[in-house]
Short mmCIF file of C-alpha atoms and ligand atoms in Angstrom, two decimals:
data_model
loop_
_atom_site.label_atom_id
_atom_site.label_comp_id
_atom_site.label_asym_id
_atom_site.label_seq_id
_atom_site.Cartn_x
_atom_site.Cartn_y
_atom_site.Cartn_z
CA MET W 543 -9.86 9.70 0.30
CA GLY W 544 -10.10 13.05 2.88
CA VAL W 545 -10.89 10.66 5.99
CA PRO W 546 -8.00 11.94 8.36
CA SER W 547 -6.07 8.97 8.30
CA VAL W 548 -2.24 7.93 10.17
CA PHE W 549 0.16 6.33 7.57
CA LEU W 550 2.17 3.21 9.70
CA ARG W 551 4.88 2.98 6.71
CA THR W 552 6.12 -0.34 7.24
CA PHE W 553 10.05 -2.13 6.23
CA GLY W 554 10.13 -4.33 3.39
CA CYS W 555 8.29 -6.02 0.17
CA ASN W 556 7.94 -9.33 -1.42
CA PHE W 557 8.25 -7.21 -5.22
CA ARG W 558 10.11 -4.99 -6.55
CA CYS W 559 7.30 -3.38 -9.31
CA ARG W 560 10.57 -1.87 -11.43
CA GLY W 561 8.91 -1.43 -13.51
CA PHE W 562 5.86 1.12 -13.08
CA GLY W 563 6.88 4.26 -15.78
CA ARG W 564 8.88 2.17 -18.60
CA ASP W 565 7.96 1.14 -21.70
CA ARG W 566 7.75 -2.20 -21.24
CA ASP W 567 10.64 -3.41 -23.41
CA THR W 568 12.52 -1.11 -20.89
CA ILE W 569 11.71 -2.82 -18.04
CA PRO W 570 15.09 -3.97 -15.78
CA ALA W 571 15.76 -7.88 -15.19
CA ASP W 572 14.35 -9.42 -12.41
CA GLU W 573 17.40 -9.65 -10.20
CA ALA W 574 18.63 -6.25 -11.10
CA MET W 575 17.63 -2.93 -8.85
CA ASN W 576 15.34 0.23 -10.47
CA PRO W 577 18.64 2.02 -13.11
CA GLU W 578 17.17 4.98 -10.72
CA VAL W 579 17.93 4.28 -7.68
CA VAL W 580 21.69 2.93 -8.31
CA ARG W 581 22.08 6.64 -9.55
CA ILE W 582 20.93 7.59 -6.09
CA LEU W 583 22.65 5.49 -4.13
CA GLY W 584 26.21 6.16 -5.42
CA LEU W 585 24.98 9.91 -4.68
CA ASN W 586 24.35 8.33 -0.88
CA GLU W 587 27.95 7.50 -1.41
CA LEU W 588 29.61 10.39 -1.96
CA ASN W 589 27.37 12.69 0.72
CA PRO W 590 25.39 10.36 2.66
CA TYR W 591 21.41 11.00 3.19
CA ASN W 592 20.30 10.89 6.93
CA SER W 593 16.72 10.70 6.74
CA TYR W 594 13.67 9.93 4.42
CA GLY W 595 12.97 13.55 4.20
CA GLU W 596 16.72 14.32 1.93
CA LEU W 597 15.91 11.57 -0.16
CA PRO W 598 15.40 12.25 -4.57
CA LEU W 599 12.18 11.11 -5.30
CA VAL W 600 11.96 8.64 -8.54
CA THR W 601 10.54 8.31 -11.95
CA THR W 602 10.45 4.80 -12.47
CA GLY W 603 9.93 1.64 -10.64
CA CYS W 604 9.17 1.57 -7.18
CA ASP W 605 8.37 5.22 -5.71
CA THR W 606 8.84 4.21 -1.69
CA TYR W 607 12.14 2.26 -2.94
CA ALA W 608 13.35 3.25 0.17
CA ALA W 609 10.82 1.08 1.70
CA ILE W 610 12.00 -2.20 -0.19
CA TYR W 611 15.90 -1.92 -0.33
CA PRO W 612 18.26 -3.44 2.57
CA GLU W 613 19.95 -0.42 0.89
CA PHE W 614 18.19 2.21 2.89
CA LYS W 615 16.56 0.14 6.02
CA HIS W 616 18.74 2.40 8.50
CA LEU W 617 16.95 5.12 7.07
CA SER W 618 14.01 3.72 9.11
CA PRO W 619 13.88 3.89 12.89
CA LEU W 620 13.28 0.19 14.53
CA TYR W 621 10.41 0.44 18.03
CA THR W 622 8.54 -1.23 19.76
CA ALA W 623 4.86 -2.18 20.02
CA ASP W 624 4.86 0.52 23.47
CA ALA W 625 6.91 3.46 21.51
CA LEU W 626 5.21 3.08 18.31
CA ALA W 627 1.74 3.65 19.62
CA ILE W 628 2.93 5.78 22.17
CA GLY W 629 4.30 8.16 18.94
CA ILE W 630 1.61 7.63 16.29
CA THR W 631 -1.21 8.53 18.91
CA ASP W 632 1.36 11.25 20.00
CA LEU W 633 0.56 12.58 16.67
CA LEU W 634 -3.34 13.08 16.67
CA PRO W 635 -4.68 17.07 16.92
CA HIS W 636 -6.35 15.23 20.30
CA LYS W 637 -3.65 12.89 21.49
CA GLU W 638 -6.35 9.90 21.32
CA TRP W 639 -7.50 8.41 18.59
CA ARG W 640 -11.72 9.72 17.79
CA ASP W 641 -12.41 9.75 13.82
CA GLU W 642 -8.94 8.96 13.03
CA HIS W 643 -8.02 5.43 11.17
CA LEU W 644 -4.91 4.18 10.85
CA VAL W 645 -3.28 3.46 7.48
CA ILE W 646 -0.26 0.09 7.48
CA THR W 647 1.33 0.64 4.19
CA GLY W 648 4.40 0.04 2.84
CA GLY W 649 6.31 -2.16 1.21
CA GLU W 650 4.48 -5.08 1.72
CA PRO W 651 3.19 -4.51 5.87
CA LEU W 652 1.46 -8.03 5.72
CA LEU W 653 4.84 -10.01 5.66
CA GLY W 654 6.28 -10.90 9.26
CA TRP W 655 4.72 -7.77 10.49
CA GLN W 656 1.63 -9.32 11.58
CA ARG W 657 3.33 -10.61 14.17
CA SER W 658 3.65 -7.00 15.80
CA TYR W 659 0.46 -5.50 14.72
CA PRO W 660 -1.71 -7.57 18.02
CA GLU W 661 0.42 -6.28 20.93
CA LEU W 662 0.24 -2.99 18.74
CA LEU W 663 -3.56 -2.60 18.17
CA GLU W 664 -3.97 -3.84 22.17
CA HIS W 665 -1.93 -0.53 23.71
CA GLY W 666 -3.82 1.29 25.89
CA ALA W 667 -2.53 4.66 23.69
CA MET W 668 -5.23 2.80 20.98
CA ALA W 669 -8.26 2.76 22.27
CA GLY W 670 -9.93 4.69 20.50
CA LEU W 671 -9.37 3.55 17.45
CA LYS W 672 -11.91 2.36 15.45
CA GLU W 673 -10.82 1.36 11.57
CA ILE W 674 -7.53 -0.13 10.18
CA THR W 675 -7.30 -0.39 6.64
CA PHE W 676 -4.24 -2.45 5.28
CA GLU W 677 -2.70 -1.32 1.64
CA THR W 678 -1.51 -4.89 0.55
CA ASN W 679 -0.08 -6.01 -2.84
CA GLY W 680 -2.44 -8.89 -2.01
CA THR W 681 0.30 -11.77 -2.09
CA GLN W 682 0.21 -12.48 2.15
CA LYS W 683 -1.64 -14.92 3.70
CA ILE W 684 -3.37 -13.64 7.23
CA THR W 685 -1.38 -16.35 9.22
CA ASN W 686 -3.24 -18.61 11.32
CA GLU W 687 -2.38 -16.17 14.76
CA PHE W 688 -3.70 -12.89 13.39
CA HIS W 689 -6.88 -14.11 11.32
CA ASP W 690 -7.61 -15.26 15.49
CA TYR W 691 -6.33 -12.76 16.67
CA LEU W 692 -8.52 -9.83 13.34
CA PHE W 693 -11.83 -12.52 13.83
CA VAL W 694 -12.14 -12.41 17.57
CA GLU W 695 -10.39 -9.54 19.87
CA TRP W 696 -10.37 -7.05 16.85
CA SER W 697 -13.79 -7.23 16.00
CA ARG W 698 -14.68 -6.65 19.91
CA HIS W 699 -12.16 -3.81 20.03
CA ALA W 700 -13.87 -2.23 17.25
CA ARG W 701 -18.07 -2.79 17.87
CA ASP W 702 -19.90 -1.95 15.25
CA TYR W 703 -17.69 0.21 13.65
CA ASP W 704 -16.83 -0.32 9.75
CA LYS W 705 -13.07 -1.55 11.67
CA LEU W 706 -10.81 -3.39 9.21
CA THR W 707 -10.31 -2.88 5.29
CA PHE W 708 -8.16 -4.39 3.03
CA SER W 709 -6.83 -2.35 0.00
CA VAL W 710 -5.93 -4.89 -2.27
CA SER W 711 -3.68 -3.10 -5.02
CA PRO W 712 -2.49 -6.32 -7.62
CA LYS W 713 0.51 -5.83 -9.30
CA LEU W 714 -0.05 -5.82 -13.17
CA SER W 715 2.05 -6.10 -15.93
CA VAL W 716 2.87 -2.41 -16.17
CA SER W 717 4.63 -2.97 -12.96
CA GLY W 718 7.58 -5.66 -14.28
CA GLU W 719 6.04 -7.49 -11.85
CA LYS W 720 5.02 -11.59 -13.05
CA TRP W 721 1.46 -12.41 -13.13
CA LYS W 722 1.19 -15.45 -11.31
CA SER W 723 2.96 -14.17 -8.13
CA ALA W 724 1.54 -10.83 -8.50
CA ILE W 725 -2.53 -12.49 -8.79
CA ARG W 726 -3.80 -14.20 -5.73
CA PRO W 727 -6.65 -15.09 -6.15
CA ASN W 728 -7.26 -17.30 -3.17
CA ILE W 729 -5.08 -14.74 -0.86
CA VAL W 730 -7.80 -11.89 -1.47
CA ALA W 731 -10.50 -14.17 -0.64
CA GLN W 732 -9.03 -14.50 2.62
CA TYR W 733 -9.01 -10.78 3.37
CA GLN W 734 -13.04 -10.81 2.35
CA GLU W 735 -13.34 -13.33 5.31
CA LEU W 736 -12.01 -10.55 7.90
CA GLY W 737 -13.16 -6.78 6.18
CA TYR W 738 -14.33 -4.99 3.44
CA THR W 739 -12.45 -5.36 1.02
CA TYR W 740 -11.24 -4.14 -2.74
CA LEU W 741 -9.34 -4.35 -5.51
CA LYS W 742 -7.22 -1.57 -7.25
CA PHE W 743 -5.33 -1.51 -10.17
CA VAL W 744 -2.77 1.56 -11.21
CA VAL W 745 -3.02 1.66 -14.26
CA ALA W 746 -2.24 3.84 -17.22
CA THR W 747 -3.32 2.43 -21.04
CA GLU W 748 -6.61 0.64 -22.38
CA ALA W 749 -3.70 -2.52 -22.39
CA ASP W 750 -3.63 -1.99 -18.85
CA ALA W 751 -7.38 -1.95 -17.91
CA GLU W 752 -7.91 -4.97 -20.31
CA GLU W 753 -5.48 -7.12 -17.77
CA ALA W 754 -7.02 -6.22 -14.98
CA GLU W 755 -10.68 -7.39 -16.23
CA GLN W 756 -8.61 -10.64 -17.04
CA ALA W 757 -7.13 -10.37 -13.50
CA VAL W 758 -11.24 -9.34 -11.67
CA SER W 759 -12.27 -12.44 -13.63
CA GLU W 760 -10.31 -14.87 -11.94
CA TYR W 761 -10.85 -13.51 -8.53
CA ARG W 762 -14.79 -13.20 -9.20
CA ALA W 763 -13.80 -16.75 -10.18
CA ALA W 764 -12.60 -17.48 -6.53
CA GLY W 765 -14.96 -15.95 -4.52
CA PHE W 766 -14.43 -12.08 -4.30
CA GLY W 767 -17.28 -9.92 -4.36
CA GLY W 768 -15.82 -6.61 -3.56
CA PRO W 769 -15.43 -3.23 -5.77
CA VAL W 770 -12.57 -2.54 -8.30
CA TYR W 771 -10.85 1.09 -8.69
CA LEU W 772 -8.74 2.01 -11.16
CA MET W 773 -6.22 4.76 -10.64
CA PRO W 774 -4.11 6.95 -12.82
CA VAL W 775 0.41 5.71 -12.83
CA GLY W 776 1.56 8.61 -11.40
CA GLY W 777 3.51 9.81 -8.05
CA VAL W 778 5.11 13.10 -9.49
CA GLU W 779 1.47 15.45 -10.40
CA SER W 780 3.08 15.64 -14.30
CA VAL W 781 2.95 12.08 -15.16
CA TYR W 782 -0.24 12.85 -13.21
CA THR W 783 -2.22 14.60 -14.23
CA LEU W 784 -1.14 13.57 -18.25
CA ASN W 785 -4.03 10.41 -17.49
CA ASN W 786 -5.75 10.69 -14.19
CA ARG W 787 -9.24 11.68 -17.39
CA ARG W 788 -8.98 8.96 -19.58
CA VAL W 789 -8.25 6.90 -16.43
CA ALA W 790 -11.63 7.19 -14.73
CA GLU W 791 -13.21 6.29 -18.01
CA LEU W 792 -11.13 3.27 -18.68
CA ALA W 793 -12.88 2.97 -14.85
CA MET W 794 -16.70 4.03 -16.45
CA ALA W 795 -16.69 2.08 -19.25
CA ARG W 796 -16.44 -0.94 -16.97
CA GLY W 797 -18.64 -0.11 -14.56
CA TRP W 798 -15.94 0.10 -12.11
CA ARG W 799 -14.49 2.99 -9.66
CA TYR W 800 -11.85 5.36 -9.92
CA SER W 801 -9.36 6.41 -7.38
CA ASP W 802 -7.86 9.41 -7.32
CA ARG W 803 -4.18 10.43 -5.51
CA LEU W 804 -5.72 13.21 -3.62
CA GLN W 805 -2.46 13.58 -1.87
CA VAL W 806 -0.95 14.69 -5.01
CA PRO W 807 -2.92 18.01 -6.28
CA LEU W 808 -3.06 18.91 -2.24
CA PHE W 809 0.58 18.08 -0.85
CA LYS W 810 2.81 16.94 -4.12
CA ASN W 811 4.32 13.80 -4.23
CA GLN W 812 7.20 13.89 -1.47
CA TRP W 813 8.82 11.58 1.28
CA GLY W 814 5.64 11.46 3.51
CA THR W 815 2.80 11.53 1.50
S1 LIG S 712 4.62 -3.91 -4.08
FE1 LIG S 712 4.13 -1.60 -3.44
S2 LIG S 712 5.48 -1.25 -1.87
FE2 LIG S 712 6.32 -3.44 -3.30
S3 LIG S 712 7.51 -2.82 -4.29
FE3 LIG S 712 5.34 -2.39 -5.67
S4 LIG S 712 4.61 -1.59 -5.36
FE4 LIG S 712 6.81 -1.01 -4.16
#
């Protein structure tokens, strides 16, 4: 938190997380779209949105809905690795990587995009980059090819720095996703072989924290040894401030860590944060 970082948001996710912000008995069925997103698509038909920045925010379901529903894919530009490396380096204050980190997020950044990262990270414009973080839901295996790249090439490239972090946010039932698909301890154990790995659960209530305990015991049984964080649900300030202190207490009571959502008080929730 507080490290100057470039966030690269990839398109596509294997989940929909329709449950966030809803009572458990009002979570839309698996095949249904989040009703708030349905409403936004209706508005889009009347008056088409031309960029992410124009899209309304949602208070239920996945808050990066435009990065997961194919109906919004046209708003995500498709870049070559070359154009992307040059474009994101150009965002930096010194036009080169110094202390900044690259955070690759989504959607789910460890879907098919794994094929493209070596070309991006080996690009000349990325030469000074020393630290990458994948923000993942923890359900996607690292392919053999990408594993070899991270293990050999990226380690050499980043030398003695921390270099690689997996920020794993497993989805509890508050998300609306099913336990069996969402809690994948053996996959997270694989990440741990490659880089610093922690678990970060988004919670609102004591029941969520108890569920997180159950999940942590499954991850521990598979060999996961890293730290555990709780983060308050609520991408919008009104929801977030209702439960951040409570979530900090739930974390402390278990000897776990608390993660704030620094972007909410600093920038509010909006596209681009
Ligand atoms: S895993 Fe993350 S990106 Fe995917 S639907 Fe859930 S909240 Fe959205």
